mmCIF file of N, CA and C in Angstrom:
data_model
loop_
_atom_site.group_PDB
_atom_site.id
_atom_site.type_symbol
_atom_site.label_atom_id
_atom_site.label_comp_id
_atom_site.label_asym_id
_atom_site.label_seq_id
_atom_site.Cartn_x
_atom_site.Cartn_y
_atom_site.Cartn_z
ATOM 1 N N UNK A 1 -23.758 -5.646 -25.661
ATOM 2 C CA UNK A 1 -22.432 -6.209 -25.470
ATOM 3 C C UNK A 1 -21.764 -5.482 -24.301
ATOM 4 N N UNK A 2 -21.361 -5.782 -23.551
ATOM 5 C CA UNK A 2 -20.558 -5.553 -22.332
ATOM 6 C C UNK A 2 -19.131 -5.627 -22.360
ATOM 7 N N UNK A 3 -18.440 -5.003 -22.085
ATOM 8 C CA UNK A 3 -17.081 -4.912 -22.525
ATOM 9 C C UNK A 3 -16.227 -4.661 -21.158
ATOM 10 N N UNK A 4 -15.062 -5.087 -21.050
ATOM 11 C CA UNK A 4 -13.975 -4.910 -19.755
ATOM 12 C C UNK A 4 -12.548 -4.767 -20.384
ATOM 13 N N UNK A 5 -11.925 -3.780 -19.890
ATOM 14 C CA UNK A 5 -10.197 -3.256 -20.431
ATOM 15 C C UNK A 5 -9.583 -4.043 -19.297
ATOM 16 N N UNK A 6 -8.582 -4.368 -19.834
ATOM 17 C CA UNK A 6 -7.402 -5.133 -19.386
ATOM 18 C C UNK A 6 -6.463 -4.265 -18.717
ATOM 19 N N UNK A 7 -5.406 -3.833 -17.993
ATOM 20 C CA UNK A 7 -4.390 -3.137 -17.931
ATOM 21 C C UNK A 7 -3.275 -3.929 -18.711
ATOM 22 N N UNK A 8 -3.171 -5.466 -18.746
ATOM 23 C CA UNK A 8 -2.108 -6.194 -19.647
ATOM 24 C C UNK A 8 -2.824 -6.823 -19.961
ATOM 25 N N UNK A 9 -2.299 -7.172 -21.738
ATOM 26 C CA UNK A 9 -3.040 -8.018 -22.688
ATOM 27 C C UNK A 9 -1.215 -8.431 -23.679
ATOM 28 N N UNK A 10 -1.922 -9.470 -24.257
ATOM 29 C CA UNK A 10 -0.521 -9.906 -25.224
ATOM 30 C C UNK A 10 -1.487 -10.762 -26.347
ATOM 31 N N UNK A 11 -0.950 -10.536 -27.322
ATOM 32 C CA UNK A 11 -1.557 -12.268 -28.243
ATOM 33 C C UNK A 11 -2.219 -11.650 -29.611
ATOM 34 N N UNK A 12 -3.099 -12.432 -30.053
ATOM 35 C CA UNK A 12 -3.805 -12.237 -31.039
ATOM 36 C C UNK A 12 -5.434 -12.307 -30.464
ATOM 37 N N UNK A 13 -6.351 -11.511 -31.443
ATOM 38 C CA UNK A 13 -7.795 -12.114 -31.222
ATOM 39 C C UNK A 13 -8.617 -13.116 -31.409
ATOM 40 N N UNK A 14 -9.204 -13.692 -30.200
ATOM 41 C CA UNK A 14 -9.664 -14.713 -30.278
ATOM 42 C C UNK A 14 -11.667 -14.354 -30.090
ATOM 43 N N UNK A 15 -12.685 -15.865 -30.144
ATOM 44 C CA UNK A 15 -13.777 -15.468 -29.975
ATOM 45 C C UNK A 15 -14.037 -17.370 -29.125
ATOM 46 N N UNK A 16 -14.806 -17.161 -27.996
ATOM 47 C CA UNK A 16 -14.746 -18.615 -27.766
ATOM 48 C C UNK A 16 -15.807 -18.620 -26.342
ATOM 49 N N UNK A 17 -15.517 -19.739 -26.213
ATOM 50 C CA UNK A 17 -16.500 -19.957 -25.467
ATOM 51 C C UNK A 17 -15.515 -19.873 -23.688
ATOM 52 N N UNK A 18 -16.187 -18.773 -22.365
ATOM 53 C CA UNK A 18 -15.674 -18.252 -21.350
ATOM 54 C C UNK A 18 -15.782 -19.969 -20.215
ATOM 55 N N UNK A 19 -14.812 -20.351 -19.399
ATOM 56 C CA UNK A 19 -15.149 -21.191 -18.666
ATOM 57 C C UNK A 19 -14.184 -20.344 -17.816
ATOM 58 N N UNK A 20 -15.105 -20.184 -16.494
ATOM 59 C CA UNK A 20 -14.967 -19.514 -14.964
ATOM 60 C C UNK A 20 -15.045 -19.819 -14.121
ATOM 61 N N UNK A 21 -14.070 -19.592 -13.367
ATOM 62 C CA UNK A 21 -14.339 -20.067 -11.907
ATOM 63 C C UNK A 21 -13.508 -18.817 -10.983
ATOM 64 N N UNK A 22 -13.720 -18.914 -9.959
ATOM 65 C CA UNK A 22 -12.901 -17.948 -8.797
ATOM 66 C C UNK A 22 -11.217 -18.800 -8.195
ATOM 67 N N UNK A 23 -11.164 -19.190 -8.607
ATOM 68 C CA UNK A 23 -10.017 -20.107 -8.680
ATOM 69 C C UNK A 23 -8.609 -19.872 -9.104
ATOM 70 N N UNK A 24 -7.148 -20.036 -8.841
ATOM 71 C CA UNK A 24 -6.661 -19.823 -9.451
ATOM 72 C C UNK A 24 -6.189 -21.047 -10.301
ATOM 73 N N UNK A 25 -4.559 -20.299 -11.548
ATOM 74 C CA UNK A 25 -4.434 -21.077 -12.569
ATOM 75 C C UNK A 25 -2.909 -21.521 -12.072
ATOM 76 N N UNK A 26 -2.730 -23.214 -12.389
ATOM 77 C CA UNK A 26 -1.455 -23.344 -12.872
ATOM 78 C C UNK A 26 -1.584 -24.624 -13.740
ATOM 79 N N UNK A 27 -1.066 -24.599 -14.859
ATOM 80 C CA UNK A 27 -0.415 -25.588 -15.751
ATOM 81 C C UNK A 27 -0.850 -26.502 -14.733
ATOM 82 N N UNK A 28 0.847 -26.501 -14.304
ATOM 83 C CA UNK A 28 1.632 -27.795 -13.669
ATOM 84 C C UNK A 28 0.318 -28.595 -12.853
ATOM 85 N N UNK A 29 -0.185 -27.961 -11.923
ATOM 86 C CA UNK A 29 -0.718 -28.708 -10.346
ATOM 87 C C UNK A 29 -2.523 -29.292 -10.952
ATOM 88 N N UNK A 30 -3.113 -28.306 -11.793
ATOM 89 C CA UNK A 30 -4.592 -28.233 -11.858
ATOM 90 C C UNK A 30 -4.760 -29.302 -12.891
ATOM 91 N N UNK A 31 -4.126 -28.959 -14.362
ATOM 92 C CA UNK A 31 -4.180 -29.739 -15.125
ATOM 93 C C UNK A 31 -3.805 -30.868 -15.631
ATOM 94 N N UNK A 32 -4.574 -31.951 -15.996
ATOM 95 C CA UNK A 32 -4.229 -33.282 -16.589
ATOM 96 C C UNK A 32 -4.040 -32.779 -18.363
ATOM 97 N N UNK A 33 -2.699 -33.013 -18.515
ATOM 98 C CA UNK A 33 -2.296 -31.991 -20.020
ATOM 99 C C UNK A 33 -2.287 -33.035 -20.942
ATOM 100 N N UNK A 34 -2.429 -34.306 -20.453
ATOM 101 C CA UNK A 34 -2.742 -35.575 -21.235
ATOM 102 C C UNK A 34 -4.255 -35.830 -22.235
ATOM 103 N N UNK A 35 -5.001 -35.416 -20.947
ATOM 104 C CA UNK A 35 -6.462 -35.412 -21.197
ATOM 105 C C UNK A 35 -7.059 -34.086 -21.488
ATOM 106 N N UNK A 36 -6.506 -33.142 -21.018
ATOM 107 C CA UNK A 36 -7.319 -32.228 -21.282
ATOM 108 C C UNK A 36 -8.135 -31.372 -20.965
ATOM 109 N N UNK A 37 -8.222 -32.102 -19.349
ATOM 110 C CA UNK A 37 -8.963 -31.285 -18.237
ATOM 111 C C UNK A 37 -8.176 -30.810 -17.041
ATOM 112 N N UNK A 38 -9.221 -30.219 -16.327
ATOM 113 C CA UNK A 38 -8.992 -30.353 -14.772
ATOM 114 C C UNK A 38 -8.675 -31.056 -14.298
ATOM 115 N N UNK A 39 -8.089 -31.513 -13.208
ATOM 116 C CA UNK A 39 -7.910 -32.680 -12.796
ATOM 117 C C UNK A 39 -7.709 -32.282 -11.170
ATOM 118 N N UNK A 40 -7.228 -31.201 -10.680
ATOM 119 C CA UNK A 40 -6.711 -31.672 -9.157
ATOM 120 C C UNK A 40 -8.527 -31.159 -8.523
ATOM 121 N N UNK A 41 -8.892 -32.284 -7.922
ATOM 122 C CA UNK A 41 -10.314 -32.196 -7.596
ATOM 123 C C UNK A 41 -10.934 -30.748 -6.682
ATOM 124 N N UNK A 42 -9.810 -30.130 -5.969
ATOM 125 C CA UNK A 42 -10.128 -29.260 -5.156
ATOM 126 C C UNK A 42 -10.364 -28.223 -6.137
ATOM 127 N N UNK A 43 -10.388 -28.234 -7.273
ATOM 128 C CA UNK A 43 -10.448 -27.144 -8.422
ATOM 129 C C UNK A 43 -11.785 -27.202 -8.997
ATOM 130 N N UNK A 44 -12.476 -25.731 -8.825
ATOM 131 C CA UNK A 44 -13.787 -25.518 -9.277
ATOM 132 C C UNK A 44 -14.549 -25.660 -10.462
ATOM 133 N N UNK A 45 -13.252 -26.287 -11.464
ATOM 134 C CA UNK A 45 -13.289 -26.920 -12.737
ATOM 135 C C UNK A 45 -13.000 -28.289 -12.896
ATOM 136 N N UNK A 46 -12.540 -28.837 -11.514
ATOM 137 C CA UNK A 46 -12.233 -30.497 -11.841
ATOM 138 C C UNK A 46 -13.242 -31.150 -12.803
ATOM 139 N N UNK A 47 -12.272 -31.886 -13.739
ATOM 140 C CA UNK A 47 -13.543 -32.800 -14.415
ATOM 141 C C UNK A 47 -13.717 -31.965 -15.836
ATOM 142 N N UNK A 48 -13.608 -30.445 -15.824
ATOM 143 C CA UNK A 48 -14.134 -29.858 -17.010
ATOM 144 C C UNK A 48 -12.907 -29.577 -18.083
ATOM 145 N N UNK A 49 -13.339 -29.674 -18.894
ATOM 146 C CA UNK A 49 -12.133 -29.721 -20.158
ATOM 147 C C UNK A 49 -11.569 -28.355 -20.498
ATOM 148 N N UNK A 50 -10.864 -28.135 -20.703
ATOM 149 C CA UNK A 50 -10.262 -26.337 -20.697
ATOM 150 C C UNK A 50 -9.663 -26.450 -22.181
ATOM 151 N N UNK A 51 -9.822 -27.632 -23.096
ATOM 152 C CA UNK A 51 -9.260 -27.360 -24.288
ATOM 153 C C UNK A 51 -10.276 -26.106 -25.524
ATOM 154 N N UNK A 52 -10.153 -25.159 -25.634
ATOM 155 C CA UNK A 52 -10.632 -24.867 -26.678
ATOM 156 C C UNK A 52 -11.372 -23.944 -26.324
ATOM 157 N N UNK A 53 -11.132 -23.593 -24.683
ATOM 158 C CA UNK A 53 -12.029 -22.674 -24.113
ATOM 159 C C UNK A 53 -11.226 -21.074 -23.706
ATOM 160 N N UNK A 54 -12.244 -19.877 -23.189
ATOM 161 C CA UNK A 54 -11.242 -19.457 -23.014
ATOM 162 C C UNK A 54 -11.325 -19.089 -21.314
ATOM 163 N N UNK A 55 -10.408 -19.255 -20.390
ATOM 164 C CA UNK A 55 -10.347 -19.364 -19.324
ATOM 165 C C UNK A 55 -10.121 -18.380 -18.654
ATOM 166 N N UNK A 56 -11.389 -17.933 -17.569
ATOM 167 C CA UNK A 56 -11.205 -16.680 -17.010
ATOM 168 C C UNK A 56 -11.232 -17.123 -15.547
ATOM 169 N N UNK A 57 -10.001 -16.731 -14.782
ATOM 170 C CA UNK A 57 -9.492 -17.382 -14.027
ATOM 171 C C UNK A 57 -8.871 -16.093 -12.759
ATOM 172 N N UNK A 58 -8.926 -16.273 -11.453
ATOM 173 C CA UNK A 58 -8.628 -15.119 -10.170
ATOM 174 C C UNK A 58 -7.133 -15.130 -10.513
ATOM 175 N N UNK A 59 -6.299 -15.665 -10.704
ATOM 176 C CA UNK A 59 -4.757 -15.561 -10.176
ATOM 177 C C UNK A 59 -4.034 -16.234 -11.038
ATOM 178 N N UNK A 60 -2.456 -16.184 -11.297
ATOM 179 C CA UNK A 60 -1.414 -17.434 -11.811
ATOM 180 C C UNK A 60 -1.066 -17.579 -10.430
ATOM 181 N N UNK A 61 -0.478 -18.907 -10.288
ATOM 182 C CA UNK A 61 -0.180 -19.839 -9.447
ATOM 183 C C UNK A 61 1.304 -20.546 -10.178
ATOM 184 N N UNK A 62 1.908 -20.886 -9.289
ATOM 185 C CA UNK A 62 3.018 -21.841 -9.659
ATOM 186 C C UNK A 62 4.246 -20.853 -10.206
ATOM 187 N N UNK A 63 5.548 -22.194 -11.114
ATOM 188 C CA UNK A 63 6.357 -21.247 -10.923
ATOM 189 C C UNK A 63 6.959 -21.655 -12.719
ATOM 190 N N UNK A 64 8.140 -21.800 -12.586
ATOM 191 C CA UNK A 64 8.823 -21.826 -14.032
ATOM 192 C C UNK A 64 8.228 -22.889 -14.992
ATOM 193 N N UNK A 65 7.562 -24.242 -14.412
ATOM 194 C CA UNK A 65 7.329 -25.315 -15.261
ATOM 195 C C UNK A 65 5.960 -24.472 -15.992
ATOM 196 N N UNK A 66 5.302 -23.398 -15.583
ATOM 197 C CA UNK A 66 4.115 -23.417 -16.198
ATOM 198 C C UNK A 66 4.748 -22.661 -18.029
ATOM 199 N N UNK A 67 5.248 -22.065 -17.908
ATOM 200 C CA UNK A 67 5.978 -21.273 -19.089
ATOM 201 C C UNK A 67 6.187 -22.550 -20.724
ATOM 202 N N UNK A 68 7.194 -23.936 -19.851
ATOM 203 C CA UNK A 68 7.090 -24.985 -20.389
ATOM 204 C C UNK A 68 6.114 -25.740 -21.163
ATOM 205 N N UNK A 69 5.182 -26.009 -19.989
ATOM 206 C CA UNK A 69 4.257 -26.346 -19.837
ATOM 207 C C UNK A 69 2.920 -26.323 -21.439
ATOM 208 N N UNK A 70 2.690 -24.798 -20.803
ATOM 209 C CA UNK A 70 1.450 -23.912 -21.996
ATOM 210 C C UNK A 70 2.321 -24.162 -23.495
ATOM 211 N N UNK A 71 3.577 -24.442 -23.868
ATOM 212 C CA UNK A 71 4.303 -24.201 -24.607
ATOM 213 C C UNK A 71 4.099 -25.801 -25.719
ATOM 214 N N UNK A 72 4.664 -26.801 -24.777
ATOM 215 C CA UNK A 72 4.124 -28.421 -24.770
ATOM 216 C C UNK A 72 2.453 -28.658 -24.937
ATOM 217 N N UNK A 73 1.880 -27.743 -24.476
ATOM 218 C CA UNK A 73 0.208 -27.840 -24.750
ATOM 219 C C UNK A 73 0.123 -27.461 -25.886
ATOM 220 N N UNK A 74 0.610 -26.162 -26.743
ATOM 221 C CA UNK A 74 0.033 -25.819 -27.406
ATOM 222 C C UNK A 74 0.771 -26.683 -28.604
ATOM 223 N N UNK A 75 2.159 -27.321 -28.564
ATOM 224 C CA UNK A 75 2.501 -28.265 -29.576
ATOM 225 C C UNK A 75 1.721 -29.251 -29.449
ATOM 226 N N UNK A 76 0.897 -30.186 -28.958
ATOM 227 C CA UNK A 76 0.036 -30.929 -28.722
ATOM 228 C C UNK A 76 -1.137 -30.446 -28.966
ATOM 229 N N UNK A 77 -1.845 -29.306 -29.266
ATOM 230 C CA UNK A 77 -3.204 -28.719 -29.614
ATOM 231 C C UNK A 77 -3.905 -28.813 -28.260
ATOM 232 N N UNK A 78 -3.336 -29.115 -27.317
ATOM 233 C CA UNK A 78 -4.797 -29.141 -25.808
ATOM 234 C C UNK A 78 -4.432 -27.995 -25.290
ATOM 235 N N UNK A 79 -3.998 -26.921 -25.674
ATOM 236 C CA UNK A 79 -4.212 -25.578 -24.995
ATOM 237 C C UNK A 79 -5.241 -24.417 -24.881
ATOM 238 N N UNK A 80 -5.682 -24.402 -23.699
ATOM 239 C CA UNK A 80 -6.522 -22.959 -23.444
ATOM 240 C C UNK A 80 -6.870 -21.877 -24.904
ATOM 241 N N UNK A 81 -7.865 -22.013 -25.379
ATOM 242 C CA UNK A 81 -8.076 -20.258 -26.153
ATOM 243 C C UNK A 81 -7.410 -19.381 -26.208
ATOM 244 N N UNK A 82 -7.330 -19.220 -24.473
ATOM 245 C CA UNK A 82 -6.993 -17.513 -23.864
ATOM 246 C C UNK A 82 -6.752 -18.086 -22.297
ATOM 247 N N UNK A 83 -6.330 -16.734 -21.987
ATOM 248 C CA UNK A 83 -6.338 -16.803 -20.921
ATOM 249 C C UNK A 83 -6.803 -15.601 -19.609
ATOM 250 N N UNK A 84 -7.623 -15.264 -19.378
ATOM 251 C CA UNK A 84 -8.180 -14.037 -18.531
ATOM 252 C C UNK A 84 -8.159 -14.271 -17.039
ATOM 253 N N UNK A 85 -7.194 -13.076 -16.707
ATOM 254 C CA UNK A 85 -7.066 -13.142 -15.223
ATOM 255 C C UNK A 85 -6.904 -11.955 -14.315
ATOM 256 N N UNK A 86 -7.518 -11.989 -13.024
ATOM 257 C CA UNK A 86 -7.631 -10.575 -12.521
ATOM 258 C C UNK A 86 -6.036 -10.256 -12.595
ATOM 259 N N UNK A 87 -4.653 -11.570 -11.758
ATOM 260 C CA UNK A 87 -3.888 -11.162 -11.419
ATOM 261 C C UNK A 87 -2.856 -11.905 -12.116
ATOM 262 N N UNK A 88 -1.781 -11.349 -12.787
ATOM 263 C CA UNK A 88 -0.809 -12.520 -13.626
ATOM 264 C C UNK A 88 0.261 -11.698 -12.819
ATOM 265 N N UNK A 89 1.597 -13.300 -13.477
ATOM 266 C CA UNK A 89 2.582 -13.440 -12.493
ATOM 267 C C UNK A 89 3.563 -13.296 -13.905
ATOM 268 N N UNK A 90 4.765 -13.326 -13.812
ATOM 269 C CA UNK A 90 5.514 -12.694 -15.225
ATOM 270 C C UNK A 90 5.911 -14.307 -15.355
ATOM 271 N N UNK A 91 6.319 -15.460 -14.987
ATOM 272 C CA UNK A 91 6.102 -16.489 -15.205
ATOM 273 C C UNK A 91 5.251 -17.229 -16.554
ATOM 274 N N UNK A 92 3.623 -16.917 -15.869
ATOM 275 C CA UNK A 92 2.753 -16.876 -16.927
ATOM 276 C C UNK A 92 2.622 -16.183 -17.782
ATOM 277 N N UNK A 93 2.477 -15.198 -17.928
ATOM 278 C CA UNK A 93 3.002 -14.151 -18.655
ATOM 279 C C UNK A 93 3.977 -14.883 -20.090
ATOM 280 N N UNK A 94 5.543 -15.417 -19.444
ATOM 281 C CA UNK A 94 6.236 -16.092 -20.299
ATOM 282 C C UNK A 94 5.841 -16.945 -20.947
ATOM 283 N N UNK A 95 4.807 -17.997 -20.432
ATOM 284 C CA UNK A 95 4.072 -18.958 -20.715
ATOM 285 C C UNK A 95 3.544 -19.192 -21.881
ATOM 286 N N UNK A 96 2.455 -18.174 -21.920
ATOM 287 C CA UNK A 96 1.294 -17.729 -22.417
ATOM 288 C C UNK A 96 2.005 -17.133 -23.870
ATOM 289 N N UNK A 97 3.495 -16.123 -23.781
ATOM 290 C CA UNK A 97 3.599 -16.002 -25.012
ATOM 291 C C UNK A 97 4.614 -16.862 -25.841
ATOM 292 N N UNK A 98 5.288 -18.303 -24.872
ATOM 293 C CA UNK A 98 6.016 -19.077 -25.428
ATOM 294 C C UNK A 98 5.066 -19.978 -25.935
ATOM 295 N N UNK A 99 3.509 -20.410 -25.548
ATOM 296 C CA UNK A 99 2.906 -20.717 -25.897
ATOM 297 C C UNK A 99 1.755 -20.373 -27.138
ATOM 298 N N UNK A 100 2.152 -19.225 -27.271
ATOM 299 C CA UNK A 100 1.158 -18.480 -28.129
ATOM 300 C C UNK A 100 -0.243 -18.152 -27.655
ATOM 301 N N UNK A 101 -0.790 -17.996 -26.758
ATOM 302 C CA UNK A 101 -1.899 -18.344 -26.039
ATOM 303 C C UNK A 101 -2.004 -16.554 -25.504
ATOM 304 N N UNK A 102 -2.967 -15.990 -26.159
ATOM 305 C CA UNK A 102 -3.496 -14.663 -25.872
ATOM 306 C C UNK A 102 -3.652 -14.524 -24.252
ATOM 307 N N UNK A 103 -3.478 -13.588 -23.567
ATOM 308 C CA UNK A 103 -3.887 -13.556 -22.680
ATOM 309 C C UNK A 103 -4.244 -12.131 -21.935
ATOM 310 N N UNK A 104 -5.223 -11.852 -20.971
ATOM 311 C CA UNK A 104 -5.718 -10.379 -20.676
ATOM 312 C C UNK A 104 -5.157 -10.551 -19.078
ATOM 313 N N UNK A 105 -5.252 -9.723 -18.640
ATOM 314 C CA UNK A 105 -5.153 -9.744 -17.211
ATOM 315 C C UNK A 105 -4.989 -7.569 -16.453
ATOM 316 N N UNK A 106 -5.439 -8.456 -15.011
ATOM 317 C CA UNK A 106 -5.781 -6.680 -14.044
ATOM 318 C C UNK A 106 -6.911 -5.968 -14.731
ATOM 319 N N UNK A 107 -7.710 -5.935 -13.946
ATOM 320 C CA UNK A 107 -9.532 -5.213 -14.647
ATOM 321 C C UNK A 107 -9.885 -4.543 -13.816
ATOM 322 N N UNK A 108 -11.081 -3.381 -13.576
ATOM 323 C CA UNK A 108 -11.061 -2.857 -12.303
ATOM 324 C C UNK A 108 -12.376 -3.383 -11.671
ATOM 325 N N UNK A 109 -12.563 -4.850 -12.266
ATOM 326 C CA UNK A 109 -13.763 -5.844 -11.688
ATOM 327 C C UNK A 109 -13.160 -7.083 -11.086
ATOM 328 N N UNK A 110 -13.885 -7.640 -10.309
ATOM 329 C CA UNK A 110 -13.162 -9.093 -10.680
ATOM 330 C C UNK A 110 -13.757 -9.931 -11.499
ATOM 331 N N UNK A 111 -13.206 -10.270 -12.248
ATOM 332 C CA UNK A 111 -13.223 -10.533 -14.426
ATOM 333 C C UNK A 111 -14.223 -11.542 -13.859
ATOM 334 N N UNK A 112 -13.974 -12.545 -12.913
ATOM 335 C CA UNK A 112 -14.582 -13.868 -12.607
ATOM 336 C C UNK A 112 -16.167 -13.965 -11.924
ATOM 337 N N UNK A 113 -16.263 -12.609 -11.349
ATOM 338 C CA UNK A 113 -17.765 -12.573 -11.377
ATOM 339 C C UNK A 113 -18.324 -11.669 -12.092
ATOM 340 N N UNK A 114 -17.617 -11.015 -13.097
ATOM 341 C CA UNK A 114 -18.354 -10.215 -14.658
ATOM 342 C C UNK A 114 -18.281 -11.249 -15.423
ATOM 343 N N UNK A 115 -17.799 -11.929 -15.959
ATOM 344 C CA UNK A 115 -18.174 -12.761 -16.900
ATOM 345 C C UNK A 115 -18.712 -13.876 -16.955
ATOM 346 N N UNK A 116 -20.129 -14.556 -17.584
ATOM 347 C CA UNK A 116 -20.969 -15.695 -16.769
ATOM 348 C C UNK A 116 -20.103 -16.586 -17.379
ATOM 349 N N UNK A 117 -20.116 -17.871 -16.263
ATOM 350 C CA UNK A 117 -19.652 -19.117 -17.101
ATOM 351 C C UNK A 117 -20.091 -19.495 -18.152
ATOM 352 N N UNK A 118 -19.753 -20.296 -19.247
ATOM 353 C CA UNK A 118 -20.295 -20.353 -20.787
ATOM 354 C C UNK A 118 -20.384 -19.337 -21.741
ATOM 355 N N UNK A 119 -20.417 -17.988 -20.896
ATOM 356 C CA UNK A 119 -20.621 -17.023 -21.988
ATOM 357 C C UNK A 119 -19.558 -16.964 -23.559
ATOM 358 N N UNK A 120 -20.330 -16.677 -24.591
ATOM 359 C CA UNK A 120 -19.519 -16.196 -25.491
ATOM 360 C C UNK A 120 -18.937 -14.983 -25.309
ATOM 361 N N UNK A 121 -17.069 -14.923 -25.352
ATOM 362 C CA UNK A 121 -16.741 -14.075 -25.216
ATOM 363 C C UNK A 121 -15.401 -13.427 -26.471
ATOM 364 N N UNK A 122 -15.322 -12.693 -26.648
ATOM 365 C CA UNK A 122 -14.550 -12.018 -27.768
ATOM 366 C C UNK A 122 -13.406 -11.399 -27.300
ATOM 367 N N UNK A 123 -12.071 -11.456 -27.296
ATOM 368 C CA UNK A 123 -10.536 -11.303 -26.640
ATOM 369 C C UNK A 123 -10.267 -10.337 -28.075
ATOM 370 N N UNK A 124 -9.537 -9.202 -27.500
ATOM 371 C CA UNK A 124 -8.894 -8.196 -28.378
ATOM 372 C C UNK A 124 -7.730 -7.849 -27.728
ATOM 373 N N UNK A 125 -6.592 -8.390 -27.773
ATOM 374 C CA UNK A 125 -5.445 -7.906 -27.292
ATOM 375 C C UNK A 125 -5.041 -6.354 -27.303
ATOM 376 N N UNK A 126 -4.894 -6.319 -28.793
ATOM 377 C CA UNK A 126 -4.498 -4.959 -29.520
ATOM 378 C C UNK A 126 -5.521 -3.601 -28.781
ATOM 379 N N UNK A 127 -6.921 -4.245 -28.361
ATOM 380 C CA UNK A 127 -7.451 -3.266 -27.581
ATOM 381 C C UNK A 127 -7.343 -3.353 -26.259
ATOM 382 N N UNK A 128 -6.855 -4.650 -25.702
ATOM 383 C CA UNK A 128 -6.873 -4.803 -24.076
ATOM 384 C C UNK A 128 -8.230 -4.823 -23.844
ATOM 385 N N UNK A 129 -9.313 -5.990 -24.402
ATOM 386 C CA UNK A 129 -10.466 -5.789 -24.195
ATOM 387 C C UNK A 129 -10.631 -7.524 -24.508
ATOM 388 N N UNK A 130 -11.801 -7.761 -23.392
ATOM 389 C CA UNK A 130 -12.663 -9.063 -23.386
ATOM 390 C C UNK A 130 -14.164 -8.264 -23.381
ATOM 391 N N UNK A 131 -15.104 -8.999 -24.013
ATOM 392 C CA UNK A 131 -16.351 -8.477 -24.457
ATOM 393 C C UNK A 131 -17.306 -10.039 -24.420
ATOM 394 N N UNK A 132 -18.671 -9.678 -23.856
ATOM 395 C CA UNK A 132 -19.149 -11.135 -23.830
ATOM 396 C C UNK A 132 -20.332 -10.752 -24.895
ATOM 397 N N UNK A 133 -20.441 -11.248 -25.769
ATOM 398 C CA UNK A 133 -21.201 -10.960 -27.145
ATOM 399 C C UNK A 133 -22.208 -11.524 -27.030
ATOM 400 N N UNK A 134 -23.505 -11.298 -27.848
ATOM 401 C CA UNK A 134 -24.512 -12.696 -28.151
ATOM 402 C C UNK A 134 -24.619 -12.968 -29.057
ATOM 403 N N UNK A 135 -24.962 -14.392 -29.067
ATOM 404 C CA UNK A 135 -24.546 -14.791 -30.606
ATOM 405 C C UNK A 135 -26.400 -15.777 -30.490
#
């Protein structure tokens, strides 16, 4: 098992399945919150579904609607797992805990090429730790 510390973490523990890209994140611009996916095509996930996953992602992006946003997702059930990111913005940050939506962020890797896409991965807030397990 391979393990990475967070410098910021918030949420509860989760265990799920990692979808990655080098990319960054916003609510508002990337996602179709209707459907469930990706959607703005220039995104290294267009097309792929981010419900239920947990998303390890380079950056937050965008600005106050994303806070909204994750919040409206998660009353609707199409919200992210988690959320893992080298770099968060206090925006998301708000987001993520108006949404309830765990989230890690700042590693002294970049999270997005340590962790393989698909991997099973295990979120520990309380430790500031993502871990990619085998199952």
């Amino acid at each position: 098992m391979t393990t990475f510390r967070a410098r910021q973490a918030m949420g509860h523990a989760v265990r799920g399945t990692a979808l990655v890209a080098s990319d960054g994140f916003s609510a508002r611009y990337d996602l179709d919150r209707v459907a469930g996916v990706f959607s703005r095509p220039a995104h290294k996930l267009a097309g792929q579904s981010y419900v239920g996953k947990v998303l390890v992602l380079d950056t937050a992006k965008g600005g106050v609607a994303t806070a909204w946003m994750l919040h409206e997702m998660a009353s609707r059930g199409i919200v992210p797992l988690a959320l893992v990111l080298n770099s968060v913005n206090p925006i998301l940050a708000q987001g993520a805990a108006f949404g309830g939506v765990p989230m890690l962020a700042g590693f002294d890797v970049d999270i997005t090429r340590a962790i393989p896409n698909g991997a099973s991965v295990a979120i520990d807030p309380a430790a500031r730790t993502i871990a990619v397990v085998e199952e």
